[in-house]
Short mmCIF file of C-alpha atoms and ligand atoms in Angstrom, two decimals:
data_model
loop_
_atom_site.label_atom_id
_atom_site.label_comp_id
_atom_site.label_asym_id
_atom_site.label_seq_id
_atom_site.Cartn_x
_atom_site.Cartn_y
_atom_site.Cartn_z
CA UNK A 1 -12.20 -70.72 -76.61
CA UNK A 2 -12.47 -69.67 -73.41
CA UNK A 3 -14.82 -71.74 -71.16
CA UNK A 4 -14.12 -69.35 -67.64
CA UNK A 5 -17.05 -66.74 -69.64
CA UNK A 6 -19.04 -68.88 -72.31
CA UNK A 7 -19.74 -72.38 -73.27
CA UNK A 8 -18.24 -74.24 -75.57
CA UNK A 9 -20.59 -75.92 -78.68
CA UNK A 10 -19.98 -78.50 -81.01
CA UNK A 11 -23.03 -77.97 -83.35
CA UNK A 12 -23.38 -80.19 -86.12
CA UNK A 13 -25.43 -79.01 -89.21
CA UNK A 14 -26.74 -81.83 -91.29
CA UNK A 15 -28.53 -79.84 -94.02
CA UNK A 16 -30.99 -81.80 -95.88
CA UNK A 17 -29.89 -85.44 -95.37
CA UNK A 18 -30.71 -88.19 -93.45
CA UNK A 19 -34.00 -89.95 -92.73
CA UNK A 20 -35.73 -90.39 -89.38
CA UNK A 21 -34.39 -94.30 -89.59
CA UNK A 22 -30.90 -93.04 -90.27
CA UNK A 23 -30.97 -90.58 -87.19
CA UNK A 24 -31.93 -93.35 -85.21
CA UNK A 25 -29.00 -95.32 -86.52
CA UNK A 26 -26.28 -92.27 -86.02
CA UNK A 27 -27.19 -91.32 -82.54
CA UNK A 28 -27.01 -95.32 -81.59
CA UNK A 29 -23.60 -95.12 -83.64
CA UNK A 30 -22.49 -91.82 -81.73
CA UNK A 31 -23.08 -93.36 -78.60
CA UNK A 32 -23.92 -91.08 -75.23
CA UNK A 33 -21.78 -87.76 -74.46
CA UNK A 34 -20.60 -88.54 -71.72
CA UNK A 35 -19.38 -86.18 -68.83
CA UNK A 36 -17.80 -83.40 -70.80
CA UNK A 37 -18.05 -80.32 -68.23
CA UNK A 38 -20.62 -78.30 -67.46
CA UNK A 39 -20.03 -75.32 -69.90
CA UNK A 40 -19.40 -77.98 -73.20
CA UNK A 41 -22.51 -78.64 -75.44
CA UNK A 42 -22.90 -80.72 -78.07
CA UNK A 43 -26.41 -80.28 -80.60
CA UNK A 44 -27.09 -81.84 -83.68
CA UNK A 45 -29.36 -79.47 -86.25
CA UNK A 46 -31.01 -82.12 -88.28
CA UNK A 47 -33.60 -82.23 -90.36
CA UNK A 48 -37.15 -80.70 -89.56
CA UNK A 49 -38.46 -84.27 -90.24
CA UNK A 50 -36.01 -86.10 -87.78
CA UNK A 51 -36.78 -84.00 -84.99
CA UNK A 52 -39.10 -86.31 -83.29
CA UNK A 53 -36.30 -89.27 -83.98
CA UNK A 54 -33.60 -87.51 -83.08
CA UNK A 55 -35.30 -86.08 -79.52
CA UNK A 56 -36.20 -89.70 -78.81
CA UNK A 57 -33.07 -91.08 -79.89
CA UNK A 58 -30.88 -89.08 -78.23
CA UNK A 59 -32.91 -89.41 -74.71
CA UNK A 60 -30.72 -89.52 -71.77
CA UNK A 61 -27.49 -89.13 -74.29
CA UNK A 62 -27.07 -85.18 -72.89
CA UNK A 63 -26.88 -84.31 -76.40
CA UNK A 64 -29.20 -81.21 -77.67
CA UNK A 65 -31.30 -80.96 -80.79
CA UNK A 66 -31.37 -77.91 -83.00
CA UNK A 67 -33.21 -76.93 -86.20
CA UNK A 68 -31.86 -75.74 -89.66
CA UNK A 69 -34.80 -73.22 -89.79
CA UNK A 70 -38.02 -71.34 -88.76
CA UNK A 71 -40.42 -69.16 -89.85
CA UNK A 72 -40.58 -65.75 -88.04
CA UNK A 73 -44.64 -65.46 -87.50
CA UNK A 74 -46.06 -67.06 -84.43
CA UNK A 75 -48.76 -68.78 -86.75
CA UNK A 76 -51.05 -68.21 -89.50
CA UNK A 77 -51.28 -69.06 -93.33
CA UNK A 78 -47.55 -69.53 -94.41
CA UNK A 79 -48.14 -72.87 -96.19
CA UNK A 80 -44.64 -75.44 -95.32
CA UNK A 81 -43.37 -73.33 -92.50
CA UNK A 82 -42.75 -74.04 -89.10
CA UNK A 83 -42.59 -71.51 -86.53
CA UNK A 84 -40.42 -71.42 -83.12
CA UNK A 85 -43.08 -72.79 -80.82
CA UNK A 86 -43.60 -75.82 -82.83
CA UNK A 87 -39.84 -76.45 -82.65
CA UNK A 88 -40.16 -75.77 -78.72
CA UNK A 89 -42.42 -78.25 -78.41
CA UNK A 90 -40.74 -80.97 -80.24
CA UNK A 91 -37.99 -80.93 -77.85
CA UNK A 92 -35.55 -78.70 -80.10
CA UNK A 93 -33.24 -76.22 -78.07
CA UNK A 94 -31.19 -74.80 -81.27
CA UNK A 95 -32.16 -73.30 -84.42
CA UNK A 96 -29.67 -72.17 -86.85
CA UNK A 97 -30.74 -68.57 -88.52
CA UNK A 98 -29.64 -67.18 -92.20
CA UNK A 99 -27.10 -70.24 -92.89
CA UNK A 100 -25.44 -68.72 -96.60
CA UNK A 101 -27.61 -71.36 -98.19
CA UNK A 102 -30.38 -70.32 -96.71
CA UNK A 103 -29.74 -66.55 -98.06
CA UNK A 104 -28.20 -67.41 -100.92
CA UNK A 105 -31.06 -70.21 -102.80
CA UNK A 106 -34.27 -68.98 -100.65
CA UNK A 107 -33.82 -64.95 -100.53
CA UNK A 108 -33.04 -64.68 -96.92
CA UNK A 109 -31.98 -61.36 -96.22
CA UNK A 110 -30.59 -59.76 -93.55
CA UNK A 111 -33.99 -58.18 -92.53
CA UNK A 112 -35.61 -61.85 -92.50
CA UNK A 113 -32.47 -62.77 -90.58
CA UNK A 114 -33.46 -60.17 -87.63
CA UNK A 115 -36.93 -60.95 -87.57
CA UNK A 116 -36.25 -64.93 -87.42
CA UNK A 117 -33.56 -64.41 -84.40
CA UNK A 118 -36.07 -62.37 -82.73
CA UNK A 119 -38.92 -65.05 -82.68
CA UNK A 120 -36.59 -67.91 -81.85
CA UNK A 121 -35.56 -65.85 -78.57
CA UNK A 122 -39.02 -64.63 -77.46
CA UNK A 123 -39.94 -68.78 -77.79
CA UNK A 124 -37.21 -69.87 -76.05
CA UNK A 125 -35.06 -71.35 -78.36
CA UNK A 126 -31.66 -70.49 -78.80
CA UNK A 127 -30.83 -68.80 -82.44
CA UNK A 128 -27.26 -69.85 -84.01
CA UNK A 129 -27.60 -66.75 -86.22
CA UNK A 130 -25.00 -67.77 -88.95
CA UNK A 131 -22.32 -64.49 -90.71
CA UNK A 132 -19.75 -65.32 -93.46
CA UNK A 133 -18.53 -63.14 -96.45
CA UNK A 134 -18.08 -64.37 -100.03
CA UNK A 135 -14.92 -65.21 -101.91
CA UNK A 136 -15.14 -61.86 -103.58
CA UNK A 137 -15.13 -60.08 -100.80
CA UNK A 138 -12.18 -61.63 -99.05
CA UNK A 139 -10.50 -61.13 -102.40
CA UNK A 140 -11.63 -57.23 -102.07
CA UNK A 141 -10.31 -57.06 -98.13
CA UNK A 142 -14.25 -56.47 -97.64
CA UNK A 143 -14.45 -59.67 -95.40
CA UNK A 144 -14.65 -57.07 -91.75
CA UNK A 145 -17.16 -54.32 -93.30
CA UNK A 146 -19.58 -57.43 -94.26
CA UNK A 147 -19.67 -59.12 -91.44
CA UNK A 148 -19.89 -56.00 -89.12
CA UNK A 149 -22.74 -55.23 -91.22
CA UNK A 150 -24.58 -58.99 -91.01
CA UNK A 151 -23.76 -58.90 -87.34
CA UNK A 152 -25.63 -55.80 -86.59
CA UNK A 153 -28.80 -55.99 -88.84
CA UNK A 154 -28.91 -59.37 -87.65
CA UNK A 155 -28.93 -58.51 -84.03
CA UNK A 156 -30.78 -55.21 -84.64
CA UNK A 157 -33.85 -56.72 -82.39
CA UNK A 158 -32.17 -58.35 -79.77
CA UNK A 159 -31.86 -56.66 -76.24
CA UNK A 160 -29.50 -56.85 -73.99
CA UNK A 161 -31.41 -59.29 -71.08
CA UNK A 162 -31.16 -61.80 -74.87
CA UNK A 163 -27.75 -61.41 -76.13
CA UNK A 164 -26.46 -63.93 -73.88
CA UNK A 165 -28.88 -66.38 -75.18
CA UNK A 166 -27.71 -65.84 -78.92
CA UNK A 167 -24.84 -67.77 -80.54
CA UNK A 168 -23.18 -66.39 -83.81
CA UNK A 169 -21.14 -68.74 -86.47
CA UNK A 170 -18.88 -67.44 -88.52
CA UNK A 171 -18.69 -69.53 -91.86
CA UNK A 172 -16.88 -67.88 -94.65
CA UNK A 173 -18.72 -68.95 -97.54
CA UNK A 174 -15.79 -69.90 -99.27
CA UNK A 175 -14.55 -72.69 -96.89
CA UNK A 176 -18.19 -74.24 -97.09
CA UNK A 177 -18.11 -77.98 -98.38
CA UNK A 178 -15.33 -76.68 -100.13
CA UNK A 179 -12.31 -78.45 -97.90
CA UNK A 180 -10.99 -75.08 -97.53
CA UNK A 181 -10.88 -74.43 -93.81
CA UNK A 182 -9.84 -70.48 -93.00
CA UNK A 183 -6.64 -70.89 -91.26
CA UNK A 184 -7.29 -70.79 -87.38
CA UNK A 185 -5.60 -67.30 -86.94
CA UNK A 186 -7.80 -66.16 -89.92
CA UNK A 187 -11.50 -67.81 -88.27
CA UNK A 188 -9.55 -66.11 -84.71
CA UNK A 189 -9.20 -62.47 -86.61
CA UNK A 190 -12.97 -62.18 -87.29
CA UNK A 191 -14.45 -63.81 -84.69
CA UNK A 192 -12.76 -61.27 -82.58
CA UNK A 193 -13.78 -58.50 -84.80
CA UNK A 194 -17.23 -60.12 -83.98
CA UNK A 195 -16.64 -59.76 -80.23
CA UNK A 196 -15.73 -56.12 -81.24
CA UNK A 197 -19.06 -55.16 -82.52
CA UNK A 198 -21.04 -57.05 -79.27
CA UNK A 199 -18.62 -55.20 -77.32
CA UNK A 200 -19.68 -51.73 -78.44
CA UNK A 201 -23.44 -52.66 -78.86
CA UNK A 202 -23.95 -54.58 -75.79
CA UNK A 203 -20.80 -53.86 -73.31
CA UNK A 204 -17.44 -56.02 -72.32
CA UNK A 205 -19.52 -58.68 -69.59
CA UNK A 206 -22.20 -59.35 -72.23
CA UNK A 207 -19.98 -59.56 -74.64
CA UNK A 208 -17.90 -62.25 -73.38
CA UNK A 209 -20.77 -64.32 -72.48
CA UNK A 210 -21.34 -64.93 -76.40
CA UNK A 211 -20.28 -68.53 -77.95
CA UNK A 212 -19.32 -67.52 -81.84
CA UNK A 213 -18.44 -70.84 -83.38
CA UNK A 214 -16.08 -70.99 -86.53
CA UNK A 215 -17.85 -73.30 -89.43
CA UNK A 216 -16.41 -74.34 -93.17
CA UNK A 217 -14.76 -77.68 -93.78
CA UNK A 218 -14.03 -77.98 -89.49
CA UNK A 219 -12.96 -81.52 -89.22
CA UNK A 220 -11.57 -84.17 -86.51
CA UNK A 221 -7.62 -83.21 -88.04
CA UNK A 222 -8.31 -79.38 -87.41
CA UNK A 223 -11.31 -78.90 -85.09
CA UNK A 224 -8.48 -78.77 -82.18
CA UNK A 225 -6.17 -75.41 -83.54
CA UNK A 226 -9.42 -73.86 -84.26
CA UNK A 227 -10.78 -73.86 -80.73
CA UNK A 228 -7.52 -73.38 -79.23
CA UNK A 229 -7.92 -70.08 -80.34
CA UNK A 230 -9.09 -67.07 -77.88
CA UNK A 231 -12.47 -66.03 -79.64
CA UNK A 232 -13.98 -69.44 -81.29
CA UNK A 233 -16.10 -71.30 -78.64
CA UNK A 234 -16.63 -73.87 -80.97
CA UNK A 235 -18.09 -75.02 -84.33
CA UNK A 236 -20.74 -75.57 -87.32
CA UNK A 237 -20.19 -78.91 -88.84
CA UNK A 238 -21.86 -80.31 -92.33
CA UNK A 239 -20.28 -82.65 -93.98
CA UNK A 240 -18.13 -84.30 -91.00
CA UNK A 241 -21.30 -84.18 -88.66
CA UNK A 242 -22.89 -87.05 -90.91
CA UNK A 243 -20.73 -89.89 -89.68
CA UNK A 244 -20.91 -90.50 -85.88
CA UNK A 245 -17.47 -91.88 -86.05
CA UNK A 246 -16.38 -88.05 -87.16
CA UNK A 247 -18.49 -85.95 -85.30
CA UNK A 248 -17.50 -87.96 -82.18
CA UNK A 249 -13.74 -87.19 -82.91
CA UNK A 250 -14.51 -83.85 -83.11
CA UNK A 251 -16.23 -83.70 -79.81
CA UNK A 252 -13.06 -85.38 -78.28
CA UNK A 253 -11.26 -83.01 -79.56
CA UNK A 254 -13.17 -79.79 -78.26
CA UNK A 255 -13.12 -81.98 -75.25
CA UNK A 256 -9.70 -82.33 -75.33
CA UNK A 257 -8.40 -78.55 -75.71
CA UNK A 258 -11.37 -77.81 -73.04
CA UNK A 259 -9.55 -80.09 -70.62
P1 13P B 301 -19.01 -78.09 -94.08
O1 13P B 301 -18.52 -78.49 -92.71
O2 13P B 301 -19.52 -79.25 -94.88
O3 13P B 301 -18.03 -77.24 -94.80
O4 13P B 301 -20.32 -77.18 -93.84
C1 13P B 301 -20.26 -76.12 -92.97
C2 13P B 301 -21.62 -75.59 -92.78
O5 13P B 301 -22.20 -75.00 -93.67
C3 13P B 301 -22.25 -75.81 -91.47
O6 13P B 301 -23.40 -75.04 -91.33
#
């Protein structure tokens, strides 16, 4: 982390659980933010359902609401979708972009990925566009070529007045829900090799402006080594971003290394 270029972001990701009456009962759990600095952020991505819960619960809180998903069209016949502007409206600021389960159980591709990170920008909302190999390609030393290559077809629409505006995650797909975190040096190694690639595509200044959070079992015992490190501005939380108790830790934490 290093708050003197970006922002730090403690994102939590609650997939698909939790009902409108249960946000309202975690964000009166998690309590307000607080003062926490001017370049720290914390967002829940709950949802689509919640949203209009969790925008009124967490009123005057100084917490920000993000989305697990859009559709890439503006509008039209795309029966269940919801596109950027709808999400604008409702008060969301976030919206995560080709999560693995997302491109793994509902055909997301890399192409989709683009589009969708593209729409979210030109509505105003700010994309967490979401990288990660497989176990089998960590196990083939493939883990850099991979994400090189989901970075860049991922950002292949994005100028350079945007960039600054996008945040990346890195979540290997192996440390998902699995409790196996990537060791922080590991998470470090490719989210600088991440910086890397904006480096050459968009230049050093723009490229330090980018928050790339590290996701995959982050919790309140090793959220702090993680952002110690020089290239992760943060994280992507499931499972520990369901219980306010936990996510708050975590937030303390971030605060606490930020400090
Ligand atoms: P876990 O924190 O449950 O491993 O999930 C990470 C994730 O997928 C966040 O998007």
């Amino acid at each position: 982390m290093n708050t003197r270029y970006r922002k730090l972001i403690i994102a939590g990701n609650w997939k698909m659980n939790k009902t409108p009456a249960d946000a309202r009962d975690f964000f009166k759990k998690l309590g307000p933010l607080g003062r926490k600095g001017g370049r720290f952020e914390a967002v829940l991505c709950v949802p689509a359902i919640d949203i209009p819960a969790a925008v009124s619960a967490s009123k005057e809180m100084r917490y920000s609401i993000g989305a697990q998903n859009m559709h890439q069209a503006p509008s039209g016949a795309y029966t269940g979708e919801i596109s950027a502007d709808m999400l604008k409206n409702a008060g969301v600021k976030y919206v995560i972009i080709g999560h693995s389960e997302r491109r793994e159980y509902f055909g997301e591709t890399d192409f989709t990925v683009s589009e969708k990170v593209k729409a979210a920008l030109d509505a105003g909302l700010r994309p967490i566009m979401c990288v990660g190999e497989s176990l089998q390609h960590r196990q083939d030393g493939l883990e850099k070529p991979h994400i090189a290559y989901q970075v860049a077809a991922g950002l292949s629409q994005v100028s350079e007045e945007q960039i600054s505006r996008v945040v990346i995650a890195y979540e290997p797909i192996w440390a998902i829900g699995t409790g196996n975190t990537a060791t922080a040096q590991d998470a470090q190694d490719i989210c600088c090799h991440i910086r890397s690639i904006l480096r050459e595509k968009y230049g050093a200044r723009k490229a330090r402006a980018v928050s790339i959070l590290y996701g995959g079992s982050m919790n309140p015992e090793n959220a702090a080594d993680l952002i110690a490190m020089e290239d992760i501005d943060g994280g992507l939380i499931g499972g520990a971003s369901l219980t306010a108790e936990k996510f708050r830790k975590i937030i303390e934490e971030a605060a606490a290394v930020n400090s």
